[in-house]
Amino acid sequence: ESKNEQYDHVPIIGNGDILTHYEARRRMSETGVHSVMVGRGALIKPWVFKEFRDNNTWEPDIMERVEIYRTLAMYMKDHFGDDEMGRKKSWNFLPWHFEFLSRYTASHPEDEFGEQSLLKPLIQTRVVQPDGLSPLETLLANRSVDAHNKIASMLWESNSNADALNKLSTFSESHEFNDILKNGSADEKEDKVLTNLPSNKKGKVGRWEKRRGRKPGPKRTDEEIAQIRADRAAKKERILAEGGIWPPSQVRKERQVQ
């Protein structure tokens, strides 16, 4: 809905499915919101903010993309530490980012995709990688968790942008990556909605993976659920009859206020 002039003093932020600078500007123009949020679009192409600032589509070459990806790795190394513990913490996130970065295809110039974006947000368009990709482009577009871990490792261990490019290029033409292409899970997650929690199915796992990997406990039967609800209702009735407060958590809040 468009912003109501009565509430013009309240900043209103539009949300959802922004992949290009012209989609963002059109949303702001059509609805009158002060700004828009960008989530998955920024994870797929972090330079979407540069495009919005410059009001122009940017198509980074492979070297520029590697530099951006390595910058992310270096930020994590600086934040978490350049040691075994820092790497372990970073691995909760760094390989996971390539679940999104691998979805990047050639940019969407407005003159080619503007009309299409009117029908459906471009971020909802199925990702189809073009034929004839170079080995390095094929690596960066691969959806396998094994490939993502390898990319993250090479970025982390590189001494410079040029070194990272060389490591990635060499790996992209290796037998090891060829095995990933043959046996990996490049396409199994293509239509899966990605969550906000990192996933790492291979190698050492961190806090998030341990939490997600726990086996669920035994499920209660309908009869057990009904009995639990009845017990809670009886407890509530008893506490209120005795002049108490329900729910009990409200008692703790009042004590904290006092």
mmCIF file of C-alpha atoms in Angstrom:
data_model
loop_
_atom_site.group_PDB
_atom_site.id
_atom_site.type_symbol
_atom_site.label_atom_id
_atom_site.label_comp_id
_atom_site.label_asym_id
_atom_site.label_seq_id
_atom_site.Cartn_x
_atom_site.Cartn_y
_atom_site.Cartn_z
ATOM 1 C CA GLU A 1 0.000 0.000 0.000
ATOM 2 C CA SER A 2 1.133 3.531 -0.640
ATOM 3 C CA LYS A 3 2.353 5.687 2.191
ATOM 4 C CA ASN A 4 -0.369 7.795 3.787
ATOM 5 C CA GLU A 5 0.473 11.511 3.964
ATOM 6 C CA GLN A 6 -0.942 11.558 7.488
ATOM 7 C CA TYR A 7 2.030 9.466 8.609
ATOM 8 C CA ASP A 8 4.646 11.141 6.458
ATOM 9 C CA HIS A 9 6.806 11.808 9.519
ATOM 10 C CA VAL A 10 7.118 8.056 10.166
ATOM 11 C CA PRO A 11 9.878 6.408 8.084
ATOM 12 C CA ILE A 12 8.337 3.580 6.079
ATOM 13 C CA ILE A 13 10.566 0.904 4.565
ATOM 14 C CA GLY A 14 9.439 -1.313 1.708
ATOM 15 C CA ASN A 15 10.406 -4.966 1.911
ATOM 16 C CA GLY A 16 10.912 -7.836 -0.444
ATOM 17 C CA ASP A 17 12.346 -9.332 -3.629
ATOM 18 C CA ILE A 18 14.754 -6.597 -4.734
ATOM 19 C CA LEU A 19 17.539 -7.658 -7.104
ATOM 20 C CA THR A 20 18.207 -4.556 -9.225
ATOM 21 C CA HIS A 21 18.555 -0.832 -8.702
ATOM 22 C CA TYR A 22 15.614 -0.038 -10.982
ATOM 23 C CA GLU A 23 13.289 -2.385 -9.099
ATOM 24 C CA ALA A 24 14.232 -0.585 -5.890
ATOM 25 C CA ARG A 25 13.645 2.872 -7.363
ATOM 26 C CA ARG A 26 10.350 1.818 -8.922
ATOM 27 C CA ARG A 27 9.083 0.450 -5.602
ATOM 28 C CA MET A 28 10.001 3.711 -3.890
ATOM 29 C CA SER A 29 8.444 5.812 -6.634
ATOM 30 C CA GLU A 30 5.199 3.837 -6.889
ATOM 31 C CA THR A 31 4.536 3.472 -3.157
ATOM 32 C CA GLY A 32 6.172 6.586 -1.715
ATOM 33 C CA VAL A 33 8.154 4.645 0.899
ATOM 34 C CA HIS A 34 11.315 6.283 2.213
ATOM 35 C CA SER A 35 13.551 3.316 1.401
ATOM 36 C CA VAL A 36 13.513 -0.394 0.627
ATOM 37 C CA MET A 37 15.188 -3.374 2.275
ATOM 38 C CA VAL A 38 17.348 -5.777 0.292
ATOM 39 C CA GLY A 39 17.938 -9.287 1.637
ATOM 40 C CA ARG A 40 18.565 -12.202 -0.705
ATOM 41 C CA GLY A 41 19.390 -9.827 -3.542
ATOM 42 C CA ALA A 42 22.351 -8.471 -1.594
ATOM 43 C CA LEU A 43 23.514 -11.986 -0.758
ATOM 44 C CA ILE A 44 23.442 -12.946 -4.430
ATOM 45 C CA LYS A 45 25.155 -9.765 -5.643
ATOM 46 C CA PRO A 46 26.524 -7.561 -2.852
ATOM 47 C CA TRP A 47 27.214 -4.778 -5.355
ATOM 48 C CA VAL A 48 23.490 -4.062 -5.711
ATOM 49 C CA PHE A 49 24.074 -1.065 -3.401
ATOM 50 C CA LYS A 50 26.736 0.299 -5.748
ATOM 51 C CA GLU A 51 24.262 -0.061 -8.608
ATOM 52 C CA PHE A 52 21.623 1.858 -6.656
ATOM 53 C CA ARG A 53 24.098 4.616 -5.768
ATOM 54 C CA ASP A 54 25.276 4.919 -9.381
ATOM 55 C CA ASN A 55 21.801 4.282 -10.825
ATOM 56 C CA ASN A 56 23.412 1.914 -13.287
ATOM 57 C CA THR A 57 23.828 -1.830 -13.747
ATOM 58 C CA TRP A 58 27.327 -3.077 -12.981
ATOM 59 C CA GLU A 59 28.632 -6.266 -14.550
ATOM 60 C CA PRO A 60 31.823 -7.225 -12.682
ATOM 61 C CA ASP A 61 34.246 -9.470 -14.506
ATOM 62 C CA ILE A 62 35.495 -12.676 -12.953
ATOM 63 C CA MET A 63 38.514 -11.011 -11.331
ATOM 64 C CA GLU A 64 36.341 -8.319 -9.742
ATOM 65 C CA ARG A 65 33.972 -10.953 -8.366
ATOM 66 C CA VAL A 66 36.847 -12.936 -6.871
ATOM 67 C CA GLU A 67 38.102 -9.736 -5.229
ATOM 68 C CA ILE A 68 34.685 -9.142 -3.679
ATOM 69 C CA TYR A 69 34.427 -12.713 -2.429
ATOM 70 C CA ARG A 70 37.945 -12.575 -0.987
ATOM 71 C CA THR A 71 37.111 -9.289 0.737
ATOM 72 C CA LEU A 72 34.307 -11.102 2.554
ATOM 73 C CA ALA A 73 36.737 -13.819 3.629
ATOM 74 C CA MET A 74 39.262 -11.237 4.857
ATOM 75 C CA TYR A 75 36.565 -9.417 6.846
ATOM 76 C CA MET A 76 35.745 -12.675 8.601
ATOM 77 C CA LYS A 77 39.421 -13.405 9.204
ATOM 78 C CA ASP A 78 39.855 -9.955 10.744
ATOM 79 C CA HIS A 79 36.733 -10.332 12.889
ATOM 80 C CA PHE A 80 37.060 -13.930 14.085
ATOM 81 C CA GLY A 81 40.848 -14.226 14.028
ATOM 82 C CA ASP A 82 43.507 -15.673 11.740
ATOM 83 C CA ASP A 83 43.877 -18.938 13.653
ATOM 84 C CA GLU A 84 42.218 -22.324 13.938
ATOM 85 C CA MET A 85 39.444 -21.022 16.200
ATOM 86 C CA GLY A 86 38.810 -18.029 13.937
ATOM 87 C CA ARG A 87 38.564 -20.286 10.930
ATOM 88 C CA LYS A 88 36.200 -22.639 12.735
ATOM 89 C CA LYS A 89 33.895 -19.771 13.639
ATOM 90 C CA SER A 90 34.055 -18.330 10.120
ATOM 91 C CA TRP A 91 33.069 -21.687 8.668
ATOM 92 C CA ASN A 92 29.652 -21.286 10.237
ATOM 93 C CA PHE A 93 29.067 -18.610 7.597
ATOM 94 C CA LEU A 94 31.646 -18.312 4.800
ATOM 95 C CA PRO A 95 30.874 -21.496 2.796
ATOM 96 C CA TRP A 96 27.157 -20.894 3.354
ATOM 97 C CA HIS A 97 27.359 -17.533 1.581
ATOM 98 C CA PHE A 98 28.142 -19.359 -1.650
ATOM 99 C CA GLU A 99 24.678 -20.890 -1.529
ATOM 100 C CA PHE A 100 23.649 -17.405 -2.657
ATOM 101 C CA LEU A 101 26.732 -16.143 -4.506
ATOM 102 C CA SER A 102 26.608 -19.205 -6.745
ATOM 103 C CA ARG A 103 23.171 -18.078 -7.944
ATOM 104 C CA TYR A 104 24.604 -15.001 -9.617
ATOM 105 C CA THR A 105 24.197 -14.825 -13.377
ATOM 106 C CA ALA A 106 24.991 -11.989 -15.734
ATOM 107 C CA SER A 107 23.472 -8.736 -14.516
ATOM 108 C CA HIS A 108 20.025 -7.609 -15.596
ATOM 109 C CA PRO A 109 20.256 -4.345 -17.595
ATOM 110 C CA GLU A 110 17.047 -2.359 -17.403
ATOM 111 C CA ASP A 111 16.663 -2.101 -21.166
ATOM 112 C CA GLU A 112 16.581 -5.909 -21.389
ATOM 113 C CA PHE A 113 14.805 -6.930 -18.182
ATOM 114 C CA GLY A 114 12.801 -3.867 -17.170
ATOM 115 C CA GLU A 115 9.509 -5.051 -18.665
ATOM 116 C CA GLN A 116 9.996 -8.554 -17.325
ATOM 117 C CA SER A 117 10.496 -7.189 -13.816
ATOM 118 C CA LEU A 118 7.046 -5.578 -14.019
ATOM 119 C CA LEU A 119 5.437 -9.001 -14.345
ATOM 120 C CA LYS A 120 7.403 -10.752 -11.602
ATOM 121 C CA PRO A 121 10.363 -9.764 -9.408
ATOM 122 C CA LEU A 122 13.554 -10.869 -11.126
ATOM 123 C CA ILE A 123 14.778 -12.585 -7.982
ATOM 124 C CA GLN A 124 11.892 -15.047 -8.368
ATOM 125 C CA THR A 125 13.045 -16.005 -11.846
ATOM 126 C CA ARG A 126 14.559 -19.462 -12.056
ATOM 127 C CA VAL A 127 18.340 -19.314 -12.304
ATOM 128 C CA VAL A 128 19.597 -20.867 -15.530
ATOM 129 C CA GLN A 129 23.328 -20.713 -16.126
ATOM 130 C CA PRO A 130 24.268 -20.109 -19.766
ATOM 131 C CA ASP A 131 26.177 -22.678 -21.791
ATOM 132 C CA GLY A 132 29.856 -22.328 -22.510
ATOM 133 C CA LEU A 133 30.982 -21.132 -19.080
ATOM 134 C CA SER A 134 34.704 -21.124 -18.387
ATOM 135 C CA PRO A 135 35.986 -23.634 -15.793
ATOM 136 C CA LEU A 136 36.272 -20.860 -13.197
ATOM 137 C CA GLU A 137 32.756 -19.581 -13.902
ATOM 138 C CA THR A 138 31.505 -23.158 -13.614
ATOM 139 C CA LEU A 139 33.171 -23.459 -10.208
ATOM 140 C CA LEU A 140 31.699 -20.222 -8.877
ATOM 141 C CA ALA A 141 28.254 -21.225 -10.124
ATOM 142 C CA ASN A 142 28.399 -24.723 -8.654
ATOM 143 C CA ARG A 143 25.798 -25.535 -6.005
ATOM 144 C CA SER A 144 27.688 -28.318 -4.252
ATOM 145 C CA VAL A 145 28.577 -27.867 -0.585
ATOM 146 C CA ASP A 146 31.915 -29.526 -1.310
ATOM 147 C CA ALA A 147 32.704 -26.850 -3.890
ATOM 148 C CA HIS A 148 31.661 -24.083 -1.496
ATOM 149 C CA ASN A 149 34.022 -25.373 1.174
ATOM 150 C CA LYS A 150 36.879 -25.515 -1.323
ATOM 151 C CA ILE A 151 36.203 -21.969 -2.542
ATOM 152 C CA ALA A 152 36.067 -20.679 1.027
ATOM 153 C CA SER A 153 39.357 -22.417 1.871
ATOM 154 C CA MET A 154 41.190 -21.007 -1.126
ATOM 155 C CA LEU A 155 39.946 -17.490 -0.448
ATOM 156 C CA TRP A 156 40.898 -17.790 3.228
ATOM 157 C CA GLU A 157 44.390 -19.109 2.496
ATOM 158 C CA SER A 158 45.231 -16.752 -0.385
ATOM 159 C CA ASN A 159 47.880 -14.069 0.039
ATOM 160 C CA SER A 160 46.387 -11.652 -2.496
ATOM 161 C CA ASN A 161 43.556 -11.274 -4.979
ATOM 162 C CA ALA A 162 45.820 -12.581 -7.736
ATOM 163 C CA ASP A 163 46.747 -15.589 -5.610
ATOM 164 C CA ALA A 164 43.075 -16.313 -4.934
ATOM 165 C CA LEU A 165 42.295 -16.132 -8.639
ATOM 166 C CA ASN A 166 45.163 -18.501 -9.412
ATOM 167 C CA LYS A 167 44.127 -21.010 -6.733
ATOM 168 C CA LEU A 168 40.504 -21.006 -7.875
ATOM 169 C CA SER A 169 41.430 -21.260 -11.554
ATOM 170 C CA THR A 170 43.745 -24.208 -10.892
ATOM 171 C CA PHE A 171 41.129 -26.012 -8.827
ATOM 172 C CA SER A 172 38.419 -25.399 -11.436
ATOM 173 C CA GLU A 173 40.430 -27.479 -13.921
ATOM 174 C CA SER A 174 41.422 -30.196 -11.464
ATOM 175 C CA HIS A 175 40.324 -33.821 -11.301
ATOM 176 C CA GLU A 176 38.957 -33.140 -7.824
ATOM 177 C CA PHE A 177 36.474 -30.557 -9.103
ATOM 178 C CA ASN A 178 35.634 -32.796 -12.040
ATOM 179 C CA ASP A 179 34.653 -35.474 -9.515
ATOM 180 C CA ILE A 180 32.428 -32.931 -7.743
ATOM 181 C CA LEU A 181 30.752 -32.146 -11.060
ATOM 182 C CA LYS A 182 30.124 -35.859 -11.637
ATOM 183 C CA ASN A 183 29.139 -36.918 -8.136
ATOM 184 C CA GLY A 184 28.321 -33.730 -6.234
ATOM 185 C CA SER A 185 24.968 -32.209 -5.351
ATOM 186 C CA ALA A 186 25.105 -29.271 -7.728
ATOM 187 C CA ASP A 187 21.391 -29.175 -8.450
ATOM 188 C CA GLU A 188 19.718 -30.820 -5.475
ATOM 189 C CA LYS A 189 19.066 -27.523 -3.666
ATOM 190 C CA GLU A 190 18.167 -25.378 -6.650
ATOM 191 C CA ASP A 191 14.524 -25.001 -5.725
ATOM 192 C CA LYS A 192 14.994 -25.090 -1.950
ATOM 193 C CA VAL A 193 14.139 -21.930 -0.069
ATOM 194 C CA LEU A 194 17.326 -20.921 1.747
ATOM 195 C CA THR A 195 17.062 -20.149 5.431
ATOM 196 C CA ASN A 196 19.051 -17.681 7.460
ATOM 197 C CA LEU A 197 21.017 -20.430 9.184
ATOM 198 C CA PRO A 198 24.290 -21.563 7.600
ATOM 199 C CA SER A 199 24.555 -25.185 6.524
ATOM 200 C CA ASN A 200 27.716 -27.223 6.222
ATOM 201 C CA LYS A 201 27.296 -30.898 5.486
ATOM 202 C CA LYS A 202 30.951 -31.866 5.091
ATOM 203 C CA GLY A 203 33.992 -31.722 7.329
ATOM 204 C CA LYS A 204 34.090 -30.102 10.732
ATOM 205 C CA VAL A 205 30.946 -28.369 11.790
ATOM 206 C CA GLY A 206 30.364 -25.410 14.026
ATOM 207 C CA ARG A 207 27.713 -24.300 16.461
ATOM 208 C CA TRP A 208 24.914 -23.817 13.940
ATOM 209 C CA GLU A 209 25.373 -27.189 12.291
ATOM 210 C CA LYS A 210 25.468 -29.027 15.601
ATOM 211 C CA ARG A 211 22.255 -27.299 16.606
ATOM 212 C CA ARG A 212 20.505 -28.099 13.325
ATOM 213 C CA GLY A 213 21.877 -31.627 13.226
ATOM 214 C CA ARG A 214 20.330 -32.825 16.504
ATOM 215 C CA LYS A 215 17.988 -35.774 16.186
ATOM 216 C CA PRO A 216 14.419 -34.818 17.064
ATOM 217 C CA GLY A 217 12.972 -36.322 20.209
ATOM 218 C CA PRO A 218 10.042 -38.744 20.208
ATOM 219 C CA LYS A 219 6.806 -37.220 19.008
ATOM 220 C CA ARG A 220 3.872 -37.008 21.394
ATOM 221 C CA THR A 221 0.603 -38.701 20.513
ATOM 222 C CA ASP A 222 -2.632 -36.748 20.178
ATOM 223 C CA GLU A 223 -3.749 -38.207 23.497
ATOM 224 C CA GLU A 224 -0.579 -37.031 25.257
ATOM 225 C CA ILE A 225 -0.937 -33.532 23.801
ATOM 226 C CA ALA A 226 -4.567 -33.376 24.939
ATOM 227 C CA GLN A 227 -3.574 -34.456 28.467
ATOM 228 C CA ILE A 228 -0.816 -31.817 28.665
ATOM 229 C CA ARG A 229 -3.283 -29.119 27.618
ATOM 230 C CA ALA A 230 -5.814 -30.322 30.193
ATOM 231 C CA ASP A 231 -3.173 -30.285 32.938
ATOM 232 C CA ARG A 232 -2.150 -26.739 32.002
ATOM 233 C CA ALA A 233 -5.768 -25.562 31.981
ATOM 234 C CA ALA A 234 -6.326 -27.087 35.439
ATOM 235 C CA LYS A 235 -3.155 -25.449 36.746
ATOM 236 C CA LYS A 236 -4.263 -22.073 35.383
ATOM 237 C CA GLU A 237 -7.705 -22.411 36.971
ATOM 238 C CA ARG A 238 -6.178 -23.367 40.332
ATOM 239 C CA ILE A 239 -3.695 -20.463 40.385
ATOM 240 C CA LEU A 240 -6.356 -17.901 39.450
ATOM 241 C CA ALA A 241 -8.752 -19.334 42.059
ATOM 242 C CA GLU A 242 -6.076 -18.834 44.698
ATOM 243 C CA GLY A 243 -5.647 -15.206 43.657
ATOM 244 C CA GLY A 244 -2.427 -15.805 41.794
ATOM 245 C CA ILE A 245 -1.217 -14.401 38.474
ATOM 246 C CA TRP A 246 -1.294 -16.169 35.139
ATOM 247 C CA PRO A 247 0.915 -16.799 33.307
ATOM 248 C CA PRO A 248 3.680 -17.349 35.922
ATOM 249 C CA SER A 249 6.143 -15.454 33.724
ATOM 250 C CA GLN A 250 4.155 -12.302 34.461
ATOM 251 C CA VAL A 251 5.123 -12.663 38.148
ATOM 252 C CA ARG A 252 8.809 -12.543 37.242
ATOM 253 C CA LYS A 253 8.278 -9.451 35.090
ATOM 254 C CA GLU A 254 6.518 -7.623 37.931
ATOM 255 C CA ARG A 255 9.305 -8.550 40.328
ATOM 256 C CA GLN A 256 11.889 -7.192 37.883
ATOM 257 C CA VAL A 257 9.964 -3.919 37.630
ATOM 258 C CA GLN A 258 9.803 -3.615 41.419
#
